[in-house]
Amino acid sequence: MGTEIKNLKDLQNTEYGLKKMFAEAEDFLPLLGTDYVELYVGNAKQSALFYKTAFGFQSEAYAGLETGMKDRVSYVLRQDKIKLVLTTSLEEGGVINEHINKHGDGVKVIALMVEDATKAFEETIKRGAKPFMEPIREEDKDGYVVRSGIHTYGDTVHIFVERGNYNGVFLPGYKKWESHYNPEPVGLKFIDHMVGNVDWNEMNEWCEFYGKVMGFAQIISFDDNDISTEFTALMSKVMSNGNGRVKFPINEPAEGKKKSQIEEYIDFYNGPGVQHIAVATDDIIKTVSAMRERGVEFLYVPDSYYEDVLERVGEIDEDINVLKKHGVLIDRDDEGYLLQLFTKPVVDRPTMFFEVIQRKGAQSFGKGNFKALFEAIEREQDNRGTL
Ligand code: FE2
């Protein structure tokens, strides 16, 4: 875990150490990608309408009383490779309501696609993971799925999904969700990364968890010198699986003159959890303008950001005035550049938000934008009285 490298290409080409570690990781926990992300929400029907209207997700599958599910309702929404599951409870009490009561609406499950969910469970448990769900085989007329699960930071869990023998719409127990309301997609393609906020001094512990238990390697690290403004700071490390399809940056708060956004998150979420889901697009201008039109609020970027940004990032294909109009941020690394933009929190508590990202070669996470970004977030915090 000690070796640090600048980008994914370095990481895959490293002769010594990491390559061996990744080879081992690929042996014990090969991940095919993110399968789905499940949120526990107060009102799944209304959240589903929000994600369809504002984010362009499509109606995919449904489970509830009509499909024989007695205690909960789940709506599955899809846009290209991204699957969101919105789940709420039909009962008083229980784990879903407890989760919502403690955290507000938030991510419960980051599901990862595997070839063998039983092996994924055994290998991670052997390496110290805390079990969440023993391997279970679920089947219907379309085949079978095996799922298993382990705990990660806070009340968040990973579920391993083995769906090689299944042709149904989502999972056994779900039916196709037919809707007369089908807003156009906005061009979101896949989940680029998902960020976890953990508590003070817990970042290294959780990076070690991803290293030891899941065979991930650290690809980038930022300290409070990299990520700080006059008032607030945070630390971050990015963990990646061997093929780079699953990347989890982990943030912890750092001391500043005022309360950082990570601390604010931890306070309102009542502990660690998913801070943001970064979704990739091939055309950020098109995606962001569609989302804005449909009511998504993005963080405001001051005009001054664009005055010297080209000096920092060099030549880009896009018209800077168009990027400015849409408030898109730009950053560059050794391999290329990236365009990114962050929504305001999409829930009532100042907790979870989305990032829209378009990579043009760059494999990093927008370090050059952190300062501008944090200053934008501080303005929001100031409005909330939580800075
Ligand atoms: Fe991000």
mmCIF file of C-alpha atoms and ligand atoms in Angstrom:
data_model
loop_
_atom_site.group_PDB
_atom_site.id
_atom_site.type_symbol
_atom_site.label_atom_id
_atom_site.label_comp_id
_atom_site.label_asym_id
_atom_site.label_seq_id
_atom_site.Cartn_x
_atom_site.Cartn_y
_atom_site.Cartn_z
ATOM 1 C CA MET A 1 0.000 0.000 0.000
ATOM 2 C CA GLY A 2 2.993 2.273 0.411
ATOM 3 C CA THR A 3 3.692 2.784 -3.279
ATOM 4 C CA GLU A 4 2.076 5.819 -4.748
ATOM 5 C CA ILE A 5 1.682 6.526 -8.394
ATOM 6 C CA LYS A 6 0.183 9.297 -10.401
ATOM 7 C CA ASN A 7 -2.268 7.614 -12.707
ATOM 8 C CA LEU A 8 -3.905 4.398 -13.719
ATOM 9 C CA LYS A 9 -1.553 3.751 -16.594
ATOM 10 C CA ASP A 10 1.435 3.965 -14.260
ATOM 11 C CA LEU A 11 -0.361 1.696 -11.943
ATOM 12 C CA GLN A 12 -1.079 -0.965 -14.516
ATOM 13 C CA ASN A 13 2.476 -0.776 -15.845
ATOM 14 C CA THR A 14 4.263 -0.889 -12.540
ATOM 15 C CA GLU A 15 6.646 -3.804 -12.674
ATOM 16 C CA TYR A 16 7.107 -4.246 -9.006
ATOM 17 C CA GLY A 17 4.672 -4.579 -6.161
ATOM 18 C CA LEU A 18 1.412 -3.199 -7.427
ATOM 19 C CA LYS A 19 1.298 -5.376 -10.492
ATOM 20 C CA LYS A 20 1.777 -8.416 -8.346
ATOM 21 C CA MET A 21 -0.801 -7.185 -5.888
ATOM 22 C CA PHE A 22 -3.281 -6.529 -8.659
ATOM 23 C CA ALA A 23 -2.664 -9.925 -10.145
ATOM 24 C CA GLU A 24 -3.517 -11.368 -6.754
ATOM 25 C CA ALA A 25 -6.525 -9.064 -6.400
ATOM 26 C CA GLU A 26 -7.767 -10.131 -9.786
ATOM 27 C CA ASP A 27 -7.446 -13.694 -8.572
ATOM 28 C CA PHE A 28 -9.433 -13.333 -5.413
ATOM 29 C CA LEU A 29 -11.934 -10.594 -6.278
ATOM 30 C CA PRO A 30 -12.341 -9.910 -9.997
ATOM 31 C CA LEU A 31 -14.924 -7.120 -10.367
ATOM 32 C CA LEU A 32 -16.770 -6.635 -13.642
ATOM 33 C CA GLY A 33 -17.993 -3.165 -12.640
ATOM 34 C CA THR A 34 -20.717 -1.471 -10.611
ATOM 35 C CA ASP A 35 -23.989 -3.395 -10.840
ATOM 36 C CA TYR A 36 -26.421 -1.070 -9.081
ATOM 37 C CA VAL A 37 -26.622 1.585 -6.389
ATOM 38 C CA GLU A 38 -29.491 1.306 -3.923
ATOM 39 C CA LEU A 39 -30.762 4.268 -1.938
ATOM 40 C CA TYR A 40 -33.064 4.011 1.046
ATOM 41 C CA VAL A 41 -35.496 6.892 0.672
ATOM 42 C CA GLY A 42 -38.551 8.257 2.476
ATOM 43 C CA ASN A 43 -40.800 8.099 -0.564
ATOM 44 C CA ALA A 44 -39.562 5.904 -3.409
ATOM 45 C CA LYS A 45 -42.398 6.766 -5.775
ATOM 46 C CA GLN A 46 -41.627 10.477 -5.630
ATOM 47 C CA SER A 47 -37.833 10.001 -5.716
ATOM 48 C CA ALA A 48 -38.254 7.865 -8.833
ATOM 49 C CA LEU A 49 -40.149 10.672 -10.514
ATOM 50 C CA PHE A 50 -37.363 13.106 -9.587
ATOM 51 C CA TYR A 51 -34.603 10.921 -11.051
ATOM 52 C CA LYS A 52 -36.630 10.339 -14.222
ATOM 53 C CA THR A 53 -37.527 13.970 -14.733
ATOM 54 C CA ALA A 54 -34.367 15.712 -13.578
ATOM 55 C CA PHE A 55 -31.659 13.141 -14.404
ATOM 56 C CA GLY A 56 -33.233 11.376 -17.394
ATOM 57 C CA PHE A 57 -33.353 7.905 -15.850
ATOM 58 C CA GLN A 58 -35.662 5.370 -17.484
ATOM 59 C CA SER A 59 -38.234 3.142 -15.793
ATOM 60 C CA GLU A 60 -36.702 -0.327 -15.629
ATOM 61 C CA ALA A 61 -38.147 -2.608 -12.955
ATOM 62 C CA TYR A 62 -40.379 -2.629 -9.907
ATOM 63 C CA ALA A 63 -40.964 -4.764 -6.839
ATOM 64 C CA GLY A 64 -43.668 -4.202 -4.241
ATOM 65 C CA LEU A 65 -47.017 -5.507 -3.063
ATOM 66 C CA GLU A 66 -48.019 -6.316 -6.654
ATOM 67 C CA THR A 67 -45.006 -8.628 -7.043
ATOM 68 C CA GLY A 68 -45.368 -10.326 -3.675
ATOM 69 C CA MET A 69 -42.968 -8.074 -1.738
ATOM 70 C CA LYS A 70 -44.706 -7.396 1.572
ATOM 71 C CA ASP A 71 -42.433 -5.066 3.520
ATOM 72 C CA ARG A 72 -40.890 -2.718 0.967
ATOM 73 C CA VAL A 73 -41.142 -1.150 -2.458
ATOM 74 C CA SER A 74 -38.238 -0.770 -4.895
ATOM 75 C CA TYR A 75 -38.110 1.136 -8.166
ATOM 76 C CA VAL A 76 -35.214 0.363 -10.510
ATOM 77 C CA LEU A 77 -34.180 3.154 -12.854
ATOM 78 C CA ARG A 78 -31.667 2.912 -15.611
ATOM 79 C CA GLN A 79 -29.620 5.154 -17.849
ATOM 80 C CA ASP A 80 -27.156 3.326 -20.116
ATOM 81 C CA LYS A 81 -25.031 1.286 -17.652
ATOM 82 C CA ILE A 82 -26.195 3.098 -14.506
ATOM 83 C CA LYS A 83 -28.814 1.358 -12.388
ATOM 84 C CA LEU A 84 -30.355 3.169 -9.420
ATOM 85 C CA VAL A 85 -32.623 1.317 -7.011
ATOM 86 C CA LEU A 86 -34.898 3.434 -4.826
ATOM 87 C CA THR A 87 -36.283 1.544 -1.866
ATOM 88 C CA THR A 88 -38.670 2.514 0.901
ATOM 89 C CA SER A 89 -40.352 0.615 3.710
ATOM 90 C CA LEU A 90 -44.050 -0.283 3.842
ATOM 91 C CA GLU A 91 -43.931 -0.937 7.571
ATOM 92 C CA GLU A 92 -43.364 0.795 10.855
ATOM 93 C CA GLY A 93 -39.842 0.351 12.226
ATOM 94 C CA GLY A 94 -37.288 -1.964 10.678
ATOM 95 C CA VAL A 95 -33.866 -1.462 9.130
ATOM 96 C CA ILE A 96 -34.953 0.722 6.214
ATOM 97 C CA ASN A 97 -36.779 3.208 8.425
ATOM 98 C CA GLU A 98 -33.908 3.179 10.909
ATOM 99 C CA HIS A 99 -31.533 4.025 8.072
ATOM 100 C CA ILE A 100 -33.737 6.863 6.852
ATOM 101 C CA ASN A 101 -34.284 8.187 10.361
ATOM 102 C CA LYS A 102 -30.562 8.259 11.077
ATOM 103 C CA HIS A 103 -29.182 9.336 7.703
ATOM 104 C CA GLY A 104 -32.006 10.853 5.683
ATOM 105 C CA ASP A 105 -32.232 9.571 2.105
ATOM 106 C CA GLY A 106 -28.896 8.013 1.222
ATOM 107 C CA VAL A 107 -26.954 5.201 -0.385
ATOM 108 C CA LYS A 108 -27.281 1.861 1.386
ATOM 109 C CA VAL A 109 -25.830 -0.487 -1.231
ATOM 110 C CA ILE A 110 -22.985 -0.186 -3.714
ATOM 111 C CA ALA A 111 -23.489 -3.422 -5.652
ATOM 112 C CA LEU A 112 -20.567 -4.860 -7.591
ATOM 113 C CA MET A 113 -20.843 -7.264 -10.482
ATOM 114 C CA VAL A 114 -18.853 -10.480 -10.067
ATOM 115 C CA GLU A 115 -18.633 -13.836 -11.778
ATOM 116 C CA ASP A 116 -18.895 -15.755 -8.515
ATOM 117 C CA ALA A 117 -20.701 -14.119 -5.584
ATOM 118 C CA THR A 118 -20.036 -17.066 -3.252
ATOM 119 C CA LYS A 119 -16.293 -16.865 -3.822
ATOM 120 C CA ALA A 120 -16.353 -13.045 -3.520
ATOM 121 C CA PHE A 121 -18.009 -13.446 -0.117
ATOM 122 C CA GLU A 122 -15.651 -16.158 1.109
ATOM 123 C CA GLU A 123 -12.505 -14.367 -0.033
ATOM 124 C CA THR A 124 -13.444 -11.015 1.490
ATOM 125 C CA ILE A 125 -14.667 -12.564 4.764
ATOM 126 C CA LYS A 126 -11.429 -14.533 4.975
ATOM 127 C CA ARG A 127 -9.570 -11.216 4.718
ATOM 128 C CA GLY A 128 -11.538 -9.576 7.500
ATOM 129 C CA ALA A 129 -14.786 -8.239 6.007
ATOM 130 C CA LYS A 130 -17.860 -8.180 8.238
ATOM 131 C CA PRO A 131 -20.676 -10.229 6.660
ATOM 132 C CA PHE A 132 -23.898 -8.453 5.685
ATOM 133 C CA MET A 133 -25.587 -11.167 3.616
ATOM 134 C CA GLU A 134 -24.590 -14.827 3.253
ATOM 135 C CA PRO A 135 -24.585 -15.971 -0.385
ATOM 136 C CA ILE A 136 -28.182 -16.494 -1.476
ATOM 137 C CA ARG A 137 -29.495 -17.924 -4.722
ATOM 138 C CA GLU A 138 -32.704 -16.317 -5.984
ATOM 139 C CA GLU A 139 -34.497 -17.667 -9.037
ATOM 140 C CA ASP A 140 -37.512 -17.282 -11.264
ATOM 141 C CA LYS A 141 -38.495 -18.296 -14.807
ATOM 142 C CA ASP A 142 -35.637 -16.170 -16.240
ATOM 143 C CA GLY A 143 -32.852 -18.007 -14.432
ATOM 144 C CA TYR A 144 -31.025 -17.368 -11.189
ATOM 145 C CA VAL A 145 -28.876 -14.759 -9.494
ATOM 146 C CA VAL A 146 -26.522 -15.292 -6.572
ATOM 147 C CA ARG A 147 -25.905 -12.359 -4.234
ATOM 148 C CA SER A 148 -23.817 -11.915 -1.102
ATOM 149 C CA GLY A 149 -22.806 -8.857 0.891
ATOM 150 C CA ILE A 150 -20.271 -7.296 3.229
ATOM 151 C CA HIS A 151 -20.222 -4.135 5.324
ATOM 152 C CA THR A 152 -18.090 -1.128 4.471
ATOM 153 C CA TYR A 153 -17.909 2.368 6.059
ATOM 154 C CA GLY A 154 -20.823 3.504 8.224
ATOM 155 C CA ASP A 155 -24.058 1.666 7.452
ATOM 156 C CA THR A 156 -23.097 1.284 3.793
ATOM 157 C CA VAL A 157 -22.699 -2.206 2.306
ATOM 158 C CA HIS A 158 -21.311 -3.867 -0.797
ATOM 159 C CA ILE A 159 -23.421 -6.544 -2.409
ATOM 160 C CA PHE A 160 -21.750 -8.898 -4.869
ATOM 161 C CA VAL A 161 -24.069 -9.753 -7.747
ATOM 162 C CA GLU A 162 -23.556 -12.841 -9.917
ATOM 163 C CA ARG A 163 -26.021 -12.570 -12.794
ATOM 164 C CA GLY A 164 -24.356 -14.669 -15.520
ATOM 165 C CA ASN A 165 -27.290 -17.104 -15.470
ATOM 166 C CA TYR A 166 -30.076 -14.564 -15.433
ATOM 167 C CA ASN A 167 -32.033 -12.983 -18.280
ATOM 168 C CA GLY A 168 -34.745 -11.180 -16.339
ATOM 169 C CA VAL A 169 -35.255 -7.448 -16.143
ATOM 170 C CA PHE A 170 -33.346 -6.892 -12.866
ATOM 171 C CA LEU A 171 -33.463 -9.545 -10.138
ATOM 172 C CA PRO A 172 -35.892 -12.369 -9.360
ATOM 173 C CA GLY A 173 -38.951 -10.839 -7.671
ATOM 174 C CA TYR A 174 -38.960 -7.767 -9.906
ATOM 175 C CA LYS A 175 -41.245 -7.125 -12.842
ATOM 176 C CA LYS A 176 -40.746 -4.811 -15.774
ATOM 177 C CA TRP A 177 -41.874 -1.311 -14.897
ATOM 178 C CA GLU A 178 -44.099 0.017 -17.661
ATOM 179 C CA SER A 179 -44.706 3.751 -17.487
ATOM 180 C CA HIS A 180 -46.431 6.212 -19.790
ATOM 181 C CA TYR A 181 -43.978 8.905 -18.626
ATOM 182 C CA ASN A 182 -40.574 8.460 -20.220
ATOM 183 C CA PRO A 183 -38.466 11.636 -20.356
ATOM 184 C CA GLU A 184 -35.438 11.469 -22.642
ATOM 185 C CA PRO A 185 -32.098 10.383 -21.121
ATOM 186 C CA VAL A 186 -29.586 13.228 -20.622
ATOM 187 C CA GLY A 187 -26.545 11.230 -21.766
ATOM 188 C CA LEU A 188 -25.314 9.741 -18.483
ATOM 189 C CA LYS A 189 -23.340 6.586 -19.334
ATOM 190 C CA PHE A 190 -21.781 4.860 -16.347
ATOM 191 C CA ILE A 191 -20.573 5.413 -12.797
ATOM 192 C CA ASP A 192 -17.045 6.805 -12.938
ATOM 193 C CA HIS A 193 -16.411 6.746 -9.180
ATOM 194 C CA MET A 194 -18.240 6.889 -5.865
ATOM 195 C CA VAL A 195 -16.846 8.846 -2.953
ATOM 196 C CA GLY A 196 -17.138 7.922 0.704
ATOM 197 C CA ASN A 197 -16.873 10.428 3.551
ATOM 198 C CA VAL A 198 -15.494 8.838 6.702
ATOM 199 C CA ASP A 199 -14.922 10.234 10.165
ATOM 200 C CA TRP A 200 -11.895 12.045 11.588
ATOM 201 C CA ASN A 201 -8.719 9.950 11.273
ATOM 202 C CA GLU A 202 -10.548 7.036 9.644
ATOM 203 C CA MET A 203 -9.390 7.508 6.055
ATOM 204 C CA ASN A 204 -6.358 5.257 6.335
ATOM 205 C CA GLU A 205 -8.319 2.536 8.085
ATOM 206 C CA TRP A 206 -10.851 2.422 5.240
ATOM 207 C CA CYS A 207 -8.189 2.606 2.544
ATOM 208 C CA GLU A 208 -6.556 -0.353 4.229
ATOM 209 C CA PHE A 209 -9.897 -2.152 4.209
ATOM 210 C CA TYR A 210 -10.170 -1.699 0.431
ATOM 211 C CA GLY A 211 -6.546 -2.747 0.049
ATOM 212 C CA LYS A 212 -6.511 -5.767 2.310
ATOM 213 C CA VAL A 213 -10.067 -7.052 2.073
ATOM 214 C CA MET A 214 -10.890 -6.200 -1.542
ATOM 215 C CA GLY A 215 -7.457 -6.087 -3.199
ATOM 216 C CA PHE A 216 -7.727 -2.438 -4.267
ATOM 217 C CA ALA A 217 -4.659 -0.208 -4.565
ATOM 218 C CA GLN A 218 -4.227 3.435 -3.766
ATOM 219 C CA ILE A 219 -3.822 5.420 -6.949
ATOM 220 C CA ILE A 220 -3.893 9.000 -5.674
ATOM 221 C CA SER A 221 -3.636 10.812 -2.372
ATOM 222 C CA PHE A 222 -4.345 14.417 -1.409
ATOM 223 C CA ASP A 223 -3.590 16.020 1.894
ATOM 224 C CA ASP A 224 -4.794 19.228 3.439
ATOM 225 C CA ASN A 225 -2.101 21.163 1.567
ATOM 226 C CA ASP A 226 -3.631 20.046 -1.712
ATOM 227 C CA ILE A 227 -7.217 20.531 -0.664
ATOM 228 C CA SER A 228 -7.710 23.563 1.459
ATOM 229 C CA THR A 229 -9.054 27.055 1.257
ATOM 230 C CA GLU A 230 -8.614 29.853 3.716
ATOM 231 C CA PHE A 231 -11.266 28.251 5.894
ATOM 232 C CA THR A 232 -11.649 24.526 5.378
ATOM 233 C CA ALA A 233 -9.657 21.434 4.469
ATOM 234 C CA LEU A 234 -9.966 17.726 3.808
ATOM 235 C CA MET A 235 -7.823 14.714 3.044
ATOM 236 C CA SER A 236 -8.558 12.197 0.357
ATOM 237 C CA LYS A 237 -7.151 8.964 -1.073
ATOM 238 C CA VAL A 238 -8.416 7.200 -4.163
ATOM 239 C CA MET A 239 -8.650 3.397 -4.106
ATOM 240 C CA SER A 240 -9.070 1.454 -7.351
ATOM 241 C CA ASN A 241 -9.645 -2.164 -8.218
ATOM 242 C CA GLY A 242 -7.264 -3.908 -10.618
ATOM 243 C CA ASN A 243 -9.018 -3.149 -13.906
ATOM 244 C CA GLY A 244 -9.863 0.434 -12.875
ATOM 245 C CA ARG A 245 -13.609 -0.064 -13.314
ATOM 246 C CA VAL A 246 -14.359 0.517 -9.648
ATOM 247 C CA LYS A 247 -12.832 3.571 -7.978
ATOM 248 C CA PHE A 248 -13.600 4.737 -4.475
ATOM 249 C CA PRO A 249 -12.082 7.993 -3.245
ATOM 250 C CA ILE A 250 -12.251 8.174 0.562
ATOM 251 C CA ASN A 251 -12.380 11.584 2.292
ATOM 252 C CA GLU A 252 -11.866 12.524 5.903
ATOM 253 C CA PRO A 253 -12.214 15.996 7.417
ATOM 254 C CA ALA A 254 -9.096 17.994 8.234
ATOM 255 C CA GLU A 255 -8.663 20.866 10.680
ATOM 256 C CA GLY A 256 -9.403 24.301 9.268
ATOM 257 C CA LYS A 257 -10.513 27.616 10.653
ATOM 258 C CA LYS A 258 -14.103 26.640 9.955
ATOM 259 C CA LYS A 259 -16.156 23.486 9.584
ATOM 260 C CA SER A 260 -15.385 21.612 6.375
ATOM 261 C CA GLN A 261 -18.018 20.167 4.067
ATOM 262 C CA ILE A 262 -16.932 16.676 5.154
ATOM 263 C CA GLU A 263 -17.595 17.483 8.784
ATOM 264 C CA GLU A 264 -20.931 19.018 7.831
ATOM 265 C CA TYR A 265 -21.762 15.825 5.936
ATOM 266 C CA ILE A 266 -20.775 13.599 8.882
ATOM 267 C CA ASP A 267 -22.906 15.732 11.232
ATOM 268 C CA PHE A 268 -26.023 15.586 9.083
ATOM 269 C CA TYR A 269 -25.600 12.000 7.879
ATOM 270 C CA ASN A 270 -24.783 10.951 11.448
ATOM 271 C CA GLY A 271 -21.637 9.145 10.414
ATOM 272 C CA PRO A 272 -19.776 7.968 7.325
ATOM 273 C CA GLY A 273 -21.544 7.448 4.017
ATOM 274 C CA VAL A 274 -21.537 8.046 0.288
ATOM 275 C CA GLN A 275 -20.820 11.700 -0.450
ATOM 276 C CA HIS A 276 -21.147 11.746 -4.210
ATOM 277 C CA ILE A 277 -21.789 9.585 -7.212
ATOM 278 C CA ALA A 278 -19.799 10.662 -10.256
ATOM 279 C CA VAL A 279 -21.521 9.819 -13.511
ATOM 280 C CA ALA A 280 -19.784 9.952 -16.883
ATOM 281 C CA THR A 281 -21.034 11.575 -20.065
ATOM 282 C CA ASP A 282 -19.609 11.926 -23.590
ATOM 283 C CA ASP A 283 -20.984 15.444 -23.931
ATOM 284 C CA ILE A 284 -21.001 17.398 -20.713
ATOM 285 C CA ILE A 285 -22.489 20.564 -22.240
ATOM 286 C CA LYS A 286 -25.476 18.692 -23.590
ATOM 287 C CA THR A 287 -25.923 16.700 -20.388
ATOM 288 C CA VAL A 288 -25.589 19.630 -18.026
ATOM 289 C CA SER A 289 -27.859 21.943 -20.005
ATOM 290 C CA ALA A 290 -30.528 19.242 -20.150
ATOM 291 C CA MET A 291 -30.235 18.649 -16.393
ATOM 292 C CA ARG A 292 -30.423 22.377 -15.622
ATOM 293 C CA GLU A 293 -33.507 22.748 -17.807
ATOM 294 C CA ARG A 294 -35.106 19.930 -15.868
ATOM 295 C CA GLY A 295 -34.456 21.546 -12.511
ATOM 296 C CA VAL A 296 -31.110 20.161 -11.284
ATOM 297 C CA GLU A 297 -29.158 22.770 -9.329
ATOM 298 C CA PHE A 298 -25.400 22.864 -9.777
ATOM 299 C CA LEU A 299 -22.782 24.563 -7.653
ATOM 300 C CA TYR A 300 -22.163 28.097 -8.781
ATOM 301 C CA VAL A 301 -18.715 28.731 -10.230
ATOM 302 C CA PRO A 302 -17.576 32.369 -10.137
ATOM 303 C CA ASP A 303 -16.707 34.058 -13.444
ATOM 304 C CA SER A 304 -13.219 34.701 -12.082
ATOM 305 C CA TYR A 305 -12.519 30.964 -12.317
ATOM 306 C CA TYR A 306 -12.503 31.249 -16.098
ATOM 307 C CA GLU A 307 -10.116 34.190 -16.242
ATOM 308 C CA ASP A 308 -6.953 32.127 -15.863
ATOM 309 C CA VAL A 309 -8.130 28.537 -16.194
ATOM 310 C CA LEU A 310 -6.720 28.124 -19.711
ATOM 311 C CA GLU A 311 -3.276 29.143 -18.451
ATOM 312 C CA ARG A 312 -3.494 26.255 -16.032
ATOM 313 C CA VAL A 313 -4.970 23.576 -18.312
ATOM 314 C CA GLY A 314 -3.686 24.616 -21.761
ATOM 315 C CA GLU A 315 -5.509 23.981 -25.007
ATOM 316 C CA ILE A 316 -8.902 22.299 -24.958
ATOM 317 C CA ASP A 317 -11.389 21.358 -27.681
ATOM 318 C CA GLU A 318 -14.320 23.211 -26.138
ATOM 319 C CA ASP A 319 -15.184 26.889 -26.346
ATOM 320 C CA ILE A 320 -14.300 28.361 -22.968
ATOM 321 C CA ASN A 321 -17.276 30.727 -23.130
ATOM 322 C CA VAL A 322 -19.639 27.809 -23.508
ATOM 323 C CA LEU A 323 -18.042 26.057 -20.522
ATOM 324 C CA LYS A 324 -18.325 29.279 -18.552
ATOM 325 C CA LYS A 325 -21.985 29.665 -19.464
ATOM 326 C CA HIS A 326 -22.688 26.209 -18.031
ATOM 327 C CA GLY A 327 -20.296 26.504 -15.090
ATOM 328 C CA VAL A 328 -18.199 23.493 -16.177
ATOM 329 C CA LEU A 329 -14.818 23.068 -14.448
ATOM 330 C CA ILE A 330 -11.654 21.953 -16.256
ATOM 331 C CA ASP A 331 -8.545 20.142 -15.032
ATOM 332 C CA ARG A 332 -5.550 18.480 -16.655
ATOM 333 C CA ASP A 333 -3.134 15.693 -15.731
ATOM 334 C CA ASP A 334 -0.331 13.851 -17.582
ATOM 335 C CA GLU A 335 -2.769 11.941 -19.746
ATOM 336 C CA GLY A 336 -5.236 14.576 -20.843
ATOM 337 C CA TYR A 337 -7.951 16.723 -19.370
ATOM 338 C CA LEU A 338 -11.367 16.371 -17.808
ATOM 339 C CA LEU A 339 -14.518 18.442 -17.537
ATOM 340 C CA GLN A 340 -16.617 18.203 -14.393
ATOM 341 C CA LEU A 341 -19.461 19.802 -12.516
ATOM 342 C CA PHE A 342 -21.119 19.158 -9.172
ATOM 343 C CA THR A 343 -24.774 19.354 -8.234
ATOM 344 C CA LYS A 344 -25.980 20.823 -4.988
ATOM 345 C CA PRO A 345 -27.131 18.126 -2.531
ATOM 346 C CA VAL A 346 -30.059 16.210 -4.062
ATOM 347 C CA VAL A 347 -31.595 15.450 -0.676
ATOM 348 C CA ASP A 348 -32.855 17.730 2.105
ATOM 349 C CA ARG A 349 -29.912 17.258 4.432
ATOM 350 C CA PRO A 350 -26.644 18.733 3.075
ATOM 351 C CA THR A 351 -25.281 15.265 2.315
ATOM 352 C CA MET A 352 -25.346 13.425 -1.017
ATOM 353 C CA PHE A 353 -24.746 15.044 -4.395
ATOM 354 C CA PHE A 354 -23.799 14.057 -7.933
ATOM 355 C CA GLU A 355 -20.834 14.892 -10.132
ATOM 356 C CA VAL A 356 -21.080 14.911 -13.913
ATOM 357 C CA ILE A 357 -17.717 14.148 -15.513
ATOM 358 C CA GLN A 358 -16.394 13.926 -19.055
ATOM 359 C CA ARG A 359 -12.894 12.502 -19.352
ATOM 360 C CA LYS A 360 -10.772 13.498 -22.300
ATOM 361 C CA GLY A 361 -7.778 11.363 -21.466
ATOM 362 C CA ALA A 362 -7.332 12.436 -17.854
ATOM 363 C CA GLN A 363 -7.646 9.665 -15.283
ATOM 364 C CA SER A 364 -7.474 11.894 -12.214
ATOM 365 C CA PHE A 365 -10.208 13.574 -10.181
ATOM 366 C CA GLY A 366 -9.951 17.321 -10.701
ATOM 367 C CA LYS A 367 -7.430 18.279 -8.028
ATOM 368 C CA GLY A 368 -6.860 21.642 -9.740
ATOM 369 C CA ASN A 369 -10.515 22.479 -9.189
ATOM 370 C CA PHE A 370 -10.711 21.632 -5.516
ATOM 371 C CA LYS A 371 -9.986 25.117 -4.294
ATOM 372 C CA ALA A 372 -12.572 26.791 -6.554
ATOM 373 C CA LEU A 373 -14.994 24.045 -5.724
ATOM 374 C CA PHE A 374 -14.528 24.250 -1.994
ATOM 375 C CA GLU A 375 -14.963 27.965 -2.035
ATOM 376 C CA ALA A 376 -18.237 27.416 -3.880
ATOM 377 C CA ILE A 377 -19.309 24.852 -1.262
ATOM 378 C CA GLU A 378 -18.314 27.218 1.555
ATOM 379 C CA ARG A 379 -20.683 29.822 0.104
ATOM 380 C CA GLU A 380 -23.461 27.232 0.308
ATOM 381 C CA GLN A 381 -22.482 26.261 3.851
ATOM 382 C CA ASP A 382 -22.492 29.897 4.828
ATOM 383 C CA ASN A 383 -26.063 30.154 3.532
ATOM 384 C CA ARG A 384 -26.991 27.151 5.656
ATOM 385 C CA GLY A 385 -25.231 28.540 8.711
ATOM 386 C CA THR A 386 -23.059 25.413 8.950
ATOM 387 C CA LEU A 387 -19.654 26.835 8.016
HETATM 388 FE FE FE2 B 1 -15.587 13.058 -7.692
#
